[in-house]
Amino acid sequence: MDILLGKEKMYDQVILYRHVNPDLDAYGSQLGMYWMIKTVIPHIHVVLAGDMSQDILKIFPSFEVNEVKEGKTLGIVLDTANKERIDGDISLCDKIIKIDHHIVVDSYGDINIEHEGASSCCEIVTLLLKEYYVDLPVEAASSLYLGMIGDSNRFLYNTTTKKTFEAATYLLRYGICIEELYQSLYMKTKKDLELTKFIYNHYHERDGIAWYYLSDEDLKYLGIERNQGSQFVNLLANVDEFKVWMAVTENKQESNYRVSIRSRGVAINEVASMFRGGGHAYASGATLETLDELDDLIEKLKEKMNG
């Protein structure tokens, strides 16, 4: 924050990065920083790295996708545990700041702000801004709040602490309408209902582990992109018999299968790391090279459940 908010103009531009296959926290922290910089430090050219065309962005305040310019460049990477998952080329930057709340596996930044106990990356960003008494535009506050409730599941997960509520209280100062934000987040369409029906009619269950699988043909039939297929994983949550639940979607472009894993009381991140993934104790992701690996993943999860 000293680098960004100091009196001296140390950088000509800032490139904001986040992880591939972004969720609410990834986009929320990226766009929260984007709106803060545009408003508080308008002399700095700010660039959003990565794919900024996904449907989920409709619930965030609108933004501009600027091109990278010549000049001294600061890179800020948000919500990304390891370098391989960064969506964008960080070699364009003279200095890298990493801000993240995942288990520390790769401190790739010149400056690393890593807090495994935080509910979200948005919480960390918000508390940094609060510490420096930064007055936020409503667009920044709304983006950060959306990311915070996304990763904490509306403050339901046990990563929620008094610091989380301090951050939320700070954001409420700046005129955000939480009713509108929640409505935008949870409003459904008829298309969503059809997808929900499809998942409930086609899910599988084995020994306390539930999952649904969407092939490339299923995705086309339902009219959704690969990343959208994973967003319905919590349709299988809150079922007493299911301790672990998953979304498995075919990624035809990369010839693999993406898995979103969630659990209740079962630490799954170590298992996810065995299958080219990782994440939080109760919310992780993995990648399968073939569907044959799904049985191996399920067996490893069963071992974890029964261990």
Short mmCIF file of N, CA and C in Angstrom, two decimals, residues 39 43 58 87 119 154 157 189 194 203 235 242 273 282 292 303:
data_model
loop_
_atom_site.label_atom_id
_atom_site.label_comp_id
_atom_site.label_asym_id
_atom_site.label_seq_id
_atom_site.Cartn_x
_atom_site.Cartn_y
_atom_site.Cartn_z
N THR A 39 -10.04 5.37 -8.85
CA THR A 39 -10.63 6.50 -8.14
C THR A 39 -9.64 7.23 -7.25
N HIS A 43 -3.81 8.77 -11.61
CA HIS A 43 -2.68 8.96 -12.54
C HIS A 43 -2.07 7.64 -12.98
N LYS A 58 -21.52 -10.13 -14.86
CA LYS A 58 -22.70 -9.28 -15.00
C LYS A 58 -23.18 -8.74 -13.66
N ASP A 87 -3.67 -16.15 -14.35
CA ASP A 87 -4.23 -15.93 -15.68
C ASP A 87 -3.60 -14.65 -16.26
N SER A 119 -10.99 -15.39 5.44
CA SER A 119 -12.14 -16.00 4.75
C SER A 119 -12.02 -15.89 3.25
N ARG A 154 -21.67 -16.56 2.40
CA ARG A 154 -22.50 -15.64 3.20
C ARG A 154 -22.16 -15.73 4.68
N TYR A 157 -19.04 -20.23 6.56
CA TYR A 157 -17.90 -21.13 6.77
C TYR A 157 -17.11 -20.72 8.01
N THR A 189 -32.73 -17.98 -13.44
CA THR A 189 -33.46 -17.91 -14.71
C THR A 189 -34.09 -19.28 -14.97
N GLU A 194 -33.68 -25.48 -15.46
CA GLU A 194 -33.48 -26.66 -16.30
C GLU A 194 -32.17 -27.35 -15.96
N TYR A 203 -27.35 -37.05 -10.89
CA TYR A 203 -26.22 -37.12 -9.96
C TYR A 203 -25.98 -38.58 -9.54
N LEU A 235 -25.46 -27.52 -5.27
CA LEU A 235 -26.79 -28.12 -5.33
C LEU A 235 -26.83 -29.43 -4.55
N PHE A 242 -24.54 -36.95 2.46
CA PHE A 242 -23.39 -36.59 1.63
C PHE A 242 -22.39 -35.79 2.47
N SER A 273 -4.70 -32.16 -4.02
CA SER A 273 -3.32 -31.94 -4.47
C SER A 273 -2.74 -33.17 -5.15
N TYR A 282 -12.05 -27.34 3.01
CA TYR A 282 -13.39 -27.82 2.68
C TYR A 282 -13.89 -27.35 1.31
N ASP A 292 -11.14 -42.21 -16.01
CA ASP A 292 -10.75 -43.38 -15.22
C ASP A 292 -10.20 -42.96 -13.85
N GLU A 303 -11.05 -42.77 1.84
CA GLU A 303 -10.00 -43.02 2.84
C GLU A 303 -9.89 -41.85 3.81
#
